[in-house]
Short mmCIF file of C-alpha atoms and ligand atoms in Angstrom, two decimals:
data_model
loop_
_atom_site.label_atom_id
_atom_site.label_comp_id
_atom_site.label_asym_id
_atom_site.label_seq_id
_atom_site.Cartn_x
_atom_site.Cartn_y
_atom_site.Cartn_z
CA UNK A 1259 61.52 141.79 70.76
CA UNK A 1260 64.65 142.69 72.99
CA UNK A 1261 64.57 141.32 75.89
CA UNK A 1262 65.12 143.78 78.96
CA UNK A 1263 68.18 143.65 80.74
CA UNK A 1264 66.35 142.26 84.15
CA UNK A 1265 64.28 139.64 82.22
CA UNK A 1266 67.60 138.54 80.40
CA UNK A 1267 69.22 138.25 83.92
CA UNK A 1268 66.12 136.95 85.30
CA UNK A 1269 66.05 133.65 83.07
CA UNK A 1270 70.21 133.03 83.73
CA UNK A 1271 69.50 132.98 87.20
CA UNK A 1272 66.50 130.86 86.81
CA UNK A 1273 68.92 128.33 85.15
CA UNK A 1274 71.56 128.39 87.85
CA UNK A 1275 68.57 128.72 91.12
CA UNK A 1276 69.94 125.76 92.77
CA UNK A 1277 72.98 127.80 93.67
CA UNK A 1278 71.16 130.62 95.77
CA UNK A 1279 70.11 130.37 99.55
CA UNK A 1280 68.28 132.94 101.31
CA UNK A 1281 70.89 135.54 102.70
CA UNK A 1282 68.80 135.36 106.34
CA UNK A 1283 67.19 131.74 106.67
CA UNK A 1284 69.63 129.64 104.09
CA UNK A 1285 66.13 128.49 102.78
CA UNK A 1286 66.20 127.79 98.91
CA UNK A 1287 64.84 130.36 97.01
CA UNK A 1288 62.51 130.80 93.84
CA UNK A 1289 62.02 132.80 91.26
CA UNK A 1290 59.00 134.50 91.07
CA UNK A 1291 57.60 136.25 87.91
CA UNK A 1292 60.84 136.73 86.55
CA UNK A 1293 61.32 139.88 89.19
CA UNK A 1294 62.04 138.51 92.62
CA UNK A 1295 63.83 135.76 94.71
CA UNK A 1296 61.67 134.50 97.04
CA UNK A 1297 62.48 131.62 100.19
CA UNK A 1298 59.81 129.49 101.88
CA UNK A 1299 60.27 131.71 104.26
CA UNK A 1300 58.93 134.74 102.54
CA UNK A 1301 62.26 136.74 102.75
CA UNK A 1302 61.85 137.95 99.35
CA UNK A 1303 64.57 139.92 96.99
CA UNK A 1304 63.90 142.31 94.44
CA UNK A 1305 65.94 142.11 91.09
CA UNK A 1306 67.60 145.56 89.91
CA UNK A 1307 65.93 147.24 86.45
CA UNK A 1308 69.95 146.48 85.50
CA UNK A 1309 69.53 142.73 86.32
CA UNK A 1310 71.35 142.64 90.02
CA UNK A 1311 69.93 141.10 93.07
CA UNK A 1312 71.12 142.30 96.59
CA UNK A 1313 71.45 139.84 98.77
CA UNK A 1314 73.34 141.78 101.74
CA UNK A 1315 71.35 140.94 104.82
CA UNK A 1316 71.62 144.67 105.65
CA UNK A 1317 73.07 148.29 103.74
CA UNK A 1318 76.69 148.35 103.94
CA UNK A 1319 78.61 151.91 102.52
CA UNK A 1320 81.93 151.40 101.93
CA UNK A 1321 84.77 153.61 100.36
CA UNK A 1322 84.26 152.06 96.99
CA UNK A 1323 81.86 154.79 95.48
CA UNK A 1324 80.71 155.12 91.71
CA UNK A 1325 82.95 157.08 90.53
CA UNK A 1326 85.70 155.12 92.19
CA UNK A 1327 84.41 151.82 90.04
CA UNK A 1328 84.60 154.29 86.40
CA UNK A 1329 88.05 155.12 87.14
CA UNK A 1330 88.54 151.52 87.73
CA UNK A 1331 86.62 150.45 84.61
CA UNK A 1332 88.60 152.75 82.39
CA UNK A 1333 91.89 150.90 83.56
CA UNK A 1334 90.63 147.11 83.08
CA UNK A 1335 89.25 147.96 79.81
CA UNK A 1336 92.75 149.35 78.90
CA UNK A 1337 94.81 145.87 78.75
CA UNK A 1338 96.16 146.51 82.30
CA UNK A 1339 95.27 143.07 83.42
CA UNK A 1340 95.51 141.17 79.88
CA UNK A 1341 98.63 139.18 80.99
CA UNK A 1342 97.21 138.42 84.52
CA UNK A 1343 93.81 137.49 82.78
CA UNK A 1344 95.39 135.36 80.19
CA UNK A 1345 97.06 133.24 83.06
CA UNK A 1346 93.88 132.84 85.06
CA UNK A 1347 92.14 131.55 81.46
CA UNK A 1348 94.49 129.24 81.30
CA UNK A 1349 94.96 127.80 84.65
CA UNK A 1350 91.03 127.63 85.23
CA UNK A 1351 90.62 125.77 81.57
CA UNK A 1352 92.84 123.52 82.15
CA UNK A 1353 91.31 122.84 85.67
CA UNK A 1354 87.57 122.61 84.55
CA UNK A 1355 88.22 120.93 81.05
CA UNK A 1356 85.86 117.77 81.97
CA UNK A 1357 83.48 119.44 84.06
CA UNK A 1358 80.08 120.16 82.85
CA UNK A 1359 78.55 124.17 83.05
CA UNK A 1360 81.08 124.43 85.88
CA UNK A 1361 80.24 127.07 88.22
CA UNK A 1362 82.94 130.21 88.34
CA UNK A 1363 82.26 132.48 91.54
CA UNK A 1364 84.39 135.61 91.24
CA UNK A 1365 84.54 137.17 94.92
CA UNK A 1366 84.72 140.70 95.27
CA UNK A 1367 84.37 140.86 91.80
CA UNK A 1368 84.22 145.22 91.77
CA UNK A 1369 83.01 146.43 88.44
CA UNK A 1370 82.88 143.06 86.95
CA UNK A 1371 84.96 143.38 83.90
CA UNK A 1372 87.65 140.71 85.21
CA UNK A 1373 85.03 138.60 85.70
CA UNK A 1374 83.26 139.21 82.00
CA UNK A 1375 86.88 138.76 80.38
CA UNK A 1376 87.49 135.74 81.84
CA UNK A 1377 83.63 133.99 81.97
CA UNK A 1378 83.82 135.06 77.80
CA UNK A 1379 86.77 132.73 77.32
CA UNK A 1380 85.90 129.61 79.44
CA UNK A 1381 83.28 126.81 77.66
CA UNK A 1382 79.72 127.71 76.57
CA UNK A 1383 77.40 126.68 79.65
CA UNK A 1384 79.93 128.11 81.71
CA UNK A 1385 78.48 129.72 85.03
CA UNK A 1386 79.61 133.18 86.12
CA UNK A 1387 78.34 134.60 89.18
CA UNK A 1388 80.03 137.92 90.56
CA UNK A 1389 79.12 139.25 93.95
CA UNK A 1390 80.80 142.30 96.03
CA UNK A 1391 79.97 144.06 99.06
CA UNK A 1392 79.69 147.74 97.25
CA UNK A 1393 76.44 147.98 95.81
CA UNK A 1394 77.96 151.06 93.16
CA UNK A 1395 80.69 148.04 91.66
CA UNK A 1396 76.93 145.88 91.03
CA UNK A 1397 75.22 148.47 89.87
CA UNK A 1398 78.41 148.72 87.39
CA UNK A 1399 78.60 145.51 86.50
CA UNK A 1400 75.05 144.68 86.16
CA UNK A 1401 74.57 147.90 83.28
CA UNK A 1402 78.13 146.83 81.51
CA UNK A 1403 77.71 143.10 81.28
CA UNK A 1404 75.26 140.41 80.83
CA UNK A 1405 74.75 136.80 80.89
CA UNK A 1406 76.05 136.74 84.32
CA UNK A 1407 74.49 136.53 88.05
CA UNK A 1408 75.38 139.51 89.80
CA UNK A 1409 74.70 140.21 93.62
CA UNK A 1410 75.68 142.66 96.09
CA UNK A 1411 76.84 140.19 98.91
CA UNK A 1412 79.40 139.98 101.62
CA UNK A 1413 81.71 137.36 100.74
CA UNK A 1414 82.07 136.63 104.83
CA UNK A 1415 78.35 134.97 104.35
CA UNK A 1416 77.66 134.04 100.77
CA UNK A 1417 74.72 133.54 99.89
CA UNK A 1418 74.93 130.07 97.80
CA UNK A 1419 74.47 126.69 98.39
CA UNK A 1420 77.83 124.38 100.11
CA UNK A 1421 80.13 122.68 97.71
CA UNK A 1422 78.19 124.64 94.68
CA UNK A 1423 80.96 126.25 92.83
CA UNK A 1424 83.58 124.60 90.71
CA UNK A 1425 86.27 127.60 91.05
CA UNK A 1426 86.57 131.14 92.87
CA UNK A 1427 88.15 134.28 91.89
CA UNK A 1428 89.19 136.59 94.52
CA UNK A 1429 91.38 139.26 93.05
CA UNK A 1430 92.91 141.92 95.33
CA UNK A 1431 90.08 141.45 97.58
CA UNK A 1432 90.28 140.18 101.17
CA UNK A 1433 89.58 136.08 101.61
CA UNK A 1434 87.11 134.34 103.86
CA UNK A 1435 88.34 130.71 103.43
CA UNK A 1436 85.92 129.34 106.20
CA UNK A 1437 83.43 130.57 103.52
CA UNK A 1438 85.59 129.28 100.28
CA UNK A 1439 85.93 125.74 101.64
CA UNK A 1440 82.12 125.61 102.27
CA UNK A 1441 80.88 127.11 98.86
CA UNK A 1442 83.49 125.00 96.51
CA UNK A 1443 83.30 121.08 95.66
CA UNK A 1444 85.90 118.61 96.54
CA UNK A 1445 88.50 119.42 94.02
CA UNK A 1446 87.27 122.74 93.63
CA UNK A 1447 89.95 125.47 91.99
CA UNK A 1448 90.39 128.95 94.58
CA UNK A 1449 92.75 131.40 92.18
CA UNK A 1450 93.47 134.34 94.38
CA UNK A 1451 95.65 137.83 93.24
CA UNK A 1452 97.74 139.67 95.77
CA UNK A 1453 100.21 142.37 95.03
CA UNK A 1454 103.83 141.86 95.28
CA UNK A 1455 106.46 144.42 96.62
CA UNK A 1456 106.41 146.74 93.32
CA UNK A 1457 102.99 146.74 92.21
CA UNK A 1458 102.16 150.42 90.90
CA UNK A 1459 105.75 151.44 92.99
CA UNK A 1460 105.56 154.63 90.48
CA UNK A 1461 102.75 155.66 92.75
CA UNK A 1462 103.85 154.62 95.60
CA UNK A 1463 106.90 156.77 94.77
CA UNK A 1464 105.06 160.08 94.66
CA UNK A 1465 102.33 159.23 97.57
CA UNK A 1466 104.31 157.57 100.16
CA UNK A 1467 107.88 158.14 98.77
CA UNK A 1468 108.13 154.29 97.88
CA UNK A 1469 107.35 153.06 101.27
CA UNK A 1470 105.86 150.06 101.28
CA UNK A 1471 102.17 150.02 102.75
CA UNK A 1472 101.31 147.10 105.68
CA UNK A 1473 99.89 144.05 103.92
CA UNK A 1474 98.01 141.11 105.27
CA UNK A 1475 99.66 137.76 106.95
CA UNK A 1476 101.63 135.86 104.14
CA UNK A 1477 99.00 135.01 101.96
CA UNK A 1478 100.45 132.18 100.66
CA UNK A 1479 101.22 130.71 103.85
CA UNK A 1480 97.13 131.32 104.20
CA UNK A 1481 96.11 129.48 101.45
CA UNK A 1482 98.08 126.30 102.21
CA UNK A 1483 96.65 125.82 105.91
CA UNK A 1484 93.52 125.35 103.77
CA UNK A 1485 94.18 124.31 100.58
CA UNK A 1486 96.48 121.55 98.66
CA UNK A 1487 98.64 121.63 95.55
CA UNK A 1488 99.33 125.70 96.61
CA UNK A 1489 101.55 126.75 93.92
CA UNK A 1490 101.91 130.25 93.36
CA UNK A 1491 103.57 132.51 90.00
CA UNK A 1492 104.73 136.17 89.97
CA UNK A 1493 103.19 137.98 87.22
CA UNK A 1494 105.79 141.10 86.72
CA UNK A 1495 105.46 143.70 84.05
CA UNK A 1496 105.16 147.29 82.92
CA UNK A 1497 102.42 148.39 81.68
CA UNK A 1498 102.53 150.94 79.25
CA UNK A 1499 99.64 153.87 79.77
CA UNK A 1500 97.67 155.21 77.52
CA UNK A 1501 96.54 159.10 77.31
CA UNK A 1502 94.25 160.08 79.73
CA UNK A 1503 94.58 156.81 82.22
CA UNK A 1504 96.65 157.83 84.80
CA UNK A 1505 94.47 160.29 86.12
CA UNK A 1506 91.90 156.85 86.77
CA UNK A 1507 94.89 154.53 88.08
CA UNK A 1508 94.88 157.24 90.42
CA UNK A 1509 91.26 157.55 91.59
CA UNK A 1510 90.72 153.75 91.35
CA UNK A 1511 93.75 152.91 93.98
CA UNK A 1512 93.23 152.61 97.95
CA UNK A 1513 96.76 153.62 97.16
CA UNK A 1514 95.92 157.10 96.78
CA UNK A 1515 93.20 157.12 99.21
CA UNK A 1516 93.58 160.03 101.90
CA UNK A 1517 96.34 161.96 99.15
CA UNK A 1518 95.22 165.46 99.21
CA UNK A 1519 93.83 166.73 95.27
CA UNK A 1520 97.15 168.70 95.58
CA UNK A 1521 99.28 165.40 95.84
CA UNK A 1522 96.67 164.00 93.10
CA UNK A 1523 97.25 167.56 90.93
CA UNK A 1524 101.58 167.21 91.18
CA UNK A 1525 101.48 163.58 90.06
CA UNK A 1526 99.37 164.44 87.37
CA UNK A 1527 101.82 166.92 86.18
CA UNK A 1528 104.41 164.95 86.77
CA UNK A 1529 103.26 162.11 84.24
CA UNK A 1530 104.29 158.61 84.36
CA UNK A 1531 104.77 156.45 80.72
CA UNK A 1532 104.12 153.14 82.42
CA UNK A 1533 103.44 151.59 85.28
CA UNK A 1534 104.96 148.49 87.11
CA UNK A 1535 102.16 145.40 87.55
CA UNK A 1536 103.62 143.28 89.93
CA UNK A 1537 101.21 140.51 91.38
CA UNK A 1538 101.14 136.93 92.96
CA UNK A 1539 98.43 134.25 91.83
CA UNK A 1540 98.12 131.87 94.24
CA UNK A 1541 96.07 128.95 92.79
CA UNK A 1542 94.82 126.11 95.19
CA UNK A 1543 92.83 122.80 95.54
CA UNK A 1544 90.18 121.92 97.87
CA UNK A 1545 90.70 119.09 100.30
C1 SAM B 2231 90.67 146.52 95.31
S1 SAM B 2231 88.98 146.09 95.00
C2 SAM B 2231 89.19 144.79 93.80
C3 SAM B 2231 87.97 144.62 92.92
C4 SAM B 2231 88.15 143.67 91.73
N1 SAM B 2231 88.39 142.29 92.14
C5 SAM B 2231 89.27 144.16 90.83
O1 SAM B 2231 90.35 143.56 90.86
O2 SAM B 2231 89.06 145.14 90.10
C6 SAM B 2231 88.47 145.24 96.48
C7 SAM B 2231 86.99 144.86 96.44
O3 SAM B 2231 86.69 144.04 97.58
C8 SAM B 2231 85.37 144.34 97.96
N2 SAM B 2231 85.11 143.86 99.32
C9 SAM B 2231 85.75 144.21 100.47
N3 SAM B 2231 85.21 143.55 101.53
C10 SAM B 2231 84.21 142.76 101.04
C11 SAM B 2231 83.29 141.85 101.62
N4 SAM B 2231 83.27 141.60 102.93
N5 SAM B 2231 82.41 141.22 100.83
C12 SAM B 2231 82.40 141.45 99.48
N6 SAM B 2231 83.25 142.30 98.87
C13 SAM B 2231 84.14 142.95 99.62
C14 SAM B 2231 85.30 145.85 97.82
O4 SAM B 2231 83.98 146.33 97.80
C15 SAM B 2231 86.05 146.05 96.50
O5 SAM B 2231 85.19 146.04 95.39
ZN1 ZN B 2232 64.65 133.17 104.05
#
């Protein structure tokens, strides 16, 4: 018999249980009848029918809806990210190579599929575990992928044990590196993605007539105050887009957020053969 999607995600986190704390008391939890997480406390967690356990001490809504996570599903599963993917693989491989199961925390992992592609190429025994703040990008994940732990959970208060993960992810997503340095081991790999000056400029072209938007304080500059052996690679290409996938590059990209569906409607009429991909990985150590 098949296994249902929440028993099969029931038994991987059962496997990894050590790693969770309870989101309110930081009590260790336990799994009980392969359908809830459960502290000594009694906080206790209900896992999805999809296999996802929310973990956000309270409901958050952000601008990241369900529709927003398609769009963005149809562009990942397009190629758009292969080369930045591929470099990640490699980096993190070559990192873990001698470690055991390591543990590979993607945070602020969206709809999950970066996460899948790159958990499917690392070591059997490998550990993913993808959380995000939007429940909709769980929801996503959890129905698209298994064999992963999925969890709706703010990445400012994670809710996993200190120095339990060998490497994080955090791809165009904001950083909490109080909350890095506590979660990853000594030696511990961060890889985080941040876009350079011309990332998706052909949009930027039409919706803010190339201006560049405000981005955070130098995140490279960031990442060393907290991390050694900070080196960092520009990842520059154009990607070439299918039919059909610019109107989802559109609706996936705080970019466009705020455009009126007129803006959306002339850009789509416009057209646009490729697009530039123009990012930064900044990989570091921990202390
Ligand atoms: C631009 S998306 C990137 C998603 C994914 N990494 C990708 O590259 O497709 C930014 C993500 O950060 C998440 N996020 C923002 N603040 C967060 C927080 N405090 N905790 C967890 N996730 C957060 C959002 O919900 C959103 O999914
Ligand atoms: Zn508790």
């Amino acid at each position: 018999m098949k296994l249902t999607k929440k028993m099969q995600s029931a038994l991987v986190i059962e496997e990894n249980i050590q790693l969770l704390k309870c989101p309110i008391c930081s009590a260790e939890m336990e799994m009980e009848e392969h359908a809830r997480l459960v502290c000594e406390n009694k906080h206790s967690f209900d896992l999805a029918k999809s296999g996802y356990v929310n973990l956000a001490p309270q409901a958050h809504s952000t601008k990241y809806d369900k529709s927003l996570f398609e769009a963005r599903t149809a562009v990942m599963n397009s190629g758009y990210f292969e080369p930045v993917l591929e470099n990640i693989i490699a980096r993190l491989n070559g990192h873990l190579a001698e470690i055991e199961r390591p543990v590979l925390l993607d945070a602020g992992c969206g709809e999950g599929t970066h996460l899948h592609v790159v958990h499917s190429q690392m070591p059997t025994g490998s550990v993913g575990v993808g959380i995000d703040l939007a429940k909709e990008g769980i929801v996503a994940a959890s129905k698209a992928y298994t064999g992963i732990v999925w969890s709706v959970a703010d990445l400012a208060a994670m809710p996993f044990a200190d120095g339990s993960i060998d490497a994080i992810l955090n791809i165009l997503s904001p950083a909490n590196y109080a909350e890095f340095d506590r979660l990853l081991k000594p030696g511990g790999m961060l890889i985080k993605v941040v876009p350079e000056s011309g990332y998706l400029q052909e949009l930027r072209e039409v919706f803010y007539d190339g201006k560049q938007q405000k981005e955070e304080a130098d995140p490279v500059a960031k990442a060393s105050e907290h991390f050694d052996a900070v080196e960092t690679e520009r990842v520059t290409y154009e990607f070439e887009l299918p039919n059909g996938l610019l109107e989802p590059l559109i609706r996936m990209t705080p970019l466009t957020w705020g455009a009126s569906e007129e803006k959306v409607r002339e850009a789509l009429e416009m057209g646009m053969n490729y697009i530039t991909i123009d990012l930064r990985v900044i990989v570091g150590v921990r202390r």
